[in-house]
Amino acid sequence: MANRTLIKGAEVALPTTVGTASSFGSATMVRLFNSHATNAYKVTLLEDTGAAGIGSFTMAAQSVEYIEKNSVHALLAENAAVLGAKVGFTN
């Protein structure tokens, strides 16, 4: 059976600086979409909104990724073209 996405918050542009990184309302699952037509951008996961990075990856243009994280972890992107929303899954 396919998973269905449960929308739990509004889609917004990811912040682009460490001090403004977002936990997406303490989300444990975030859906990301790189809305740029051609450019790939780096996405970084932080311990919290102002802390050291846990890791990062490059998101291809026009791609979707689902990030599972701890509720206090925060996300930021190299460019505001990367959008995110708090989500969950239902079966």
mmCIF file of C-alpha atoms in Angstrom:
data_model
loop_
_atom_site.group_PDB
_atom_site.id
_atom_site.type_symbol
_atom_site.label_atom_id
_atom_site.label_comp_id
_atom_site.label_asym_id
_atom_site.label_seq_id
_atom_site.Cartn_x
_atom_site.Cartn_y
_atom_site.Cartn_z
ATOM 1 C CA MET A 1 0.000 0.000 0.000
ATOM 2 C CA ALA A 2 1.292 3.486 -0.873
ATOM 3 C CA ASN A 3 1.920 6.066 1.836
ATOM 4 C CA ARG A 4 -0.264 9.142 1.917
ATOM 5 C CA THR A 5 1.149 12.487 3.034
ATOM 6 C CA LEU A 6 -0.589 14.192 5.954
ATOM 7 C CA ILE A 7 -0.136 17.982 5.666
ATOM 8 C CA LYS A 8 0.518 19.452 9.123
ATOM 9 C CA GLY A 9 1.709 22.969 8.277
ATOM 10 C CA ALA A 10 2.038 25.620 5.582
ATOM 11 C CA GLU A 11 4.769 25.347 2.951
ATOM 12 C CA VAL A 12 7.356 28.111 3.393
ATOM 13 C CA ALA A 13 10.804 28.977 2.059
ATOM 14 C CA LEU A 14 13.617 27.492 4.123
ATOM 15 C CA PRO A 15 15.700 30.076 5.983
ATOM 16 C CA THR A 16 19.167 30.676 4.535
ATOM 17 C CA THR A 17 21.180 31.521 7.683
ATOM 18 C CA VAL A 18 22.077 29.580 10.836
ATOM 19 C CA GLY A 19 20.401 32.030 13.237
ATOM 20 C CA THR A 20 17.077 31.743 11.417
ATOM 21 C CA ALA A 21 17.033 27.973 10.712
ATOM 22 C CA SER A 22 13.629 26.385 11.321
ATOM 23 C CA SER A 23 12.484 23.300 13.218
ATOM 24 C CA PHE A 24 9.148 23.606 11.366
ATOM 25 C CA GLY A 25 7.139 23.720 14.568
ATOM 26 C CA SER A 26 9.068 20.856 16.176
ATOM 27 C CA ALA A 27 8.313 18.620 13.190
ATOM 28 C CA THR A 28 9.803 15.144 13.024
ATOM 29 C CA MET A 29 9.067 14.872 9.270
ATOM 30 C CA VAL A 30 9.494 17.684 6.733
ATOM 31 C CA ARG A 31 8.725 17.570 3.006
ATOM 32 C CA LEU A 32 11.195 19.647 0.977
ATOM 33 C CA PHE A 33 10.772 20.838 -2.611
ATOM 34 C CA ASN A 34 13.490 22.613 -4.618
ATOM 35 C CA SER A 35 11.356 24.906 -6.768
ATOM 36 C CA HIS A 36 14.205 26.197 -8.930
ATOM 37 C CA ALA A 37 13.993 25.114 -12.576
ATOM 38 C CA THR A 38 17.711 24.318 -13.018
ATOM 39 C CA ASN A 39 19.816 24.936 -9.879
ATOM 40 C CA ALA A 40 20.630 22.412 -7.168
ATOM 41 C CA TYR A 41 20.960 23.790 -3.611
ATOM 42 C CA LYS A 42 22.536 22.512 -0.398
ATOM 43 C CA VAL A 43 20.243 21.763 2.568
ATOM 44 C CA THR A 44 21.747 21.614 6.076
ATOM 45 C CA LEU A 45 20.393 19.967 9.234
ATOM 46 C CA LEU A 46 21.427 21.606 12.538
ATOM 47 C CA GLU A 47 21.272 20.453 16.188
ATOM 48 C CA ASP A 48 18.951 23.444 16.789
ATOM 49 C CA THR A 49 18.354 26.903 15.287
ATOM 50 C CA GLY A 50 21.790 28.265 16.169
ATOM 51 C CA ALA A 51 23.933 25.176 16.705
ATOM 52 C CA ALA A 52 26.481 23.169 14.800
ATOM 53 C CA GLY A 53 25.538 21.239 11.706
ATOM 54 C CA ILE A 54 24.639 17.556 11.777
ATOM 55 C CA GLY A 55 24.903 17.056 8.035
ATOM 56 C CA SER A 56 23.935 18.335 4.623
ATOM 57 C CA PHE A 57 23.017 17.202 1.131
ATOM 58 C CA THR A 58 22.452 18.744 -2.285
ATOM 59 C CA MET A 59 18.878 18.861 -3.571
ATOM 60 C CA ALA A 60 18.481 18.621 -7.325
ATOM 61 C CA ALA A 61 16.294 21.177 -9.128
ATOM 62 C CA GLN A 62 12.577 20.346 -9.131
ATOM 63 C CA SER A 63 13.064 17.470 -6.673
ATOM 64 C CA VAL A 64 11.223 16.414 -3.501
ATOM 65 C CA GLU A 65 12.814 14.947 -0.364
ATOM 66 C CA TYR A 66 11.323 13.851 2.949
ATOM 67 C CA ILE A 67 13.523 14.545 5.991
ATOM 68 C CA GLU A 68 13.003 12.603 9.216
ATOM 69 C CA LYS A 69 14.582 14.459 12.136
ATOM 70 C CA ASN A 70 14.422 15.036 15.890
ATOM 71 C CA SER A 71 11.875 17.687 16.879
ATOM 72 C CA VAL A 72 14.574 20.185 17.966
ATOM 73 C CA HIS A 73 16.675 19.823 14.823
ATOM 74 C CA ALA A 74 16.474 22.760 12.411
ATOM 75 C CA LEU A 75 16.817 23.104 8.643
ATOM 76 C CA LEU A 76 18.263 25.767 6.380
ATOM 77 C CA ALA A 77 19.017 25.934 2.665
ATOM 78 C CA GLU A 78 21.555 27.633 0.452
ATOM 79 C CA ASN A 79 18.684 29.413 -1.346
ATOM 80 C CA ALA A 80 15.078 30.289 -0.489
ATOM 81 C CA ALA A 81 13.932 28.380 -3.603
ATOM 82 C CA VAL A 82 13.886 25.310 -1.324
ATOM 83 C CA LEU A 83 10.451 25.106 0.296
ATOM 84 C CA GLY A 84 9.442 23.003 3.284
ATOM 85 C CA ALA A 85 6.334 21.887 5.132
ATOM 86 C CA LYS A 86 5.675 19.878 8.292
ATOM 87 C CA VAL A 87 4.151 16.541 7.254
ATOM 88 C CA GLY A 88 3.415 13.037 8.439
ATOM 89 C CA PHE A 89 2.524 9.767 6.756
ATOM 90 C CA THR A 90 -0.671 7.721 6.931
ATOM 91 C CA ASN A 91 -1.360 4.275 5.503
#
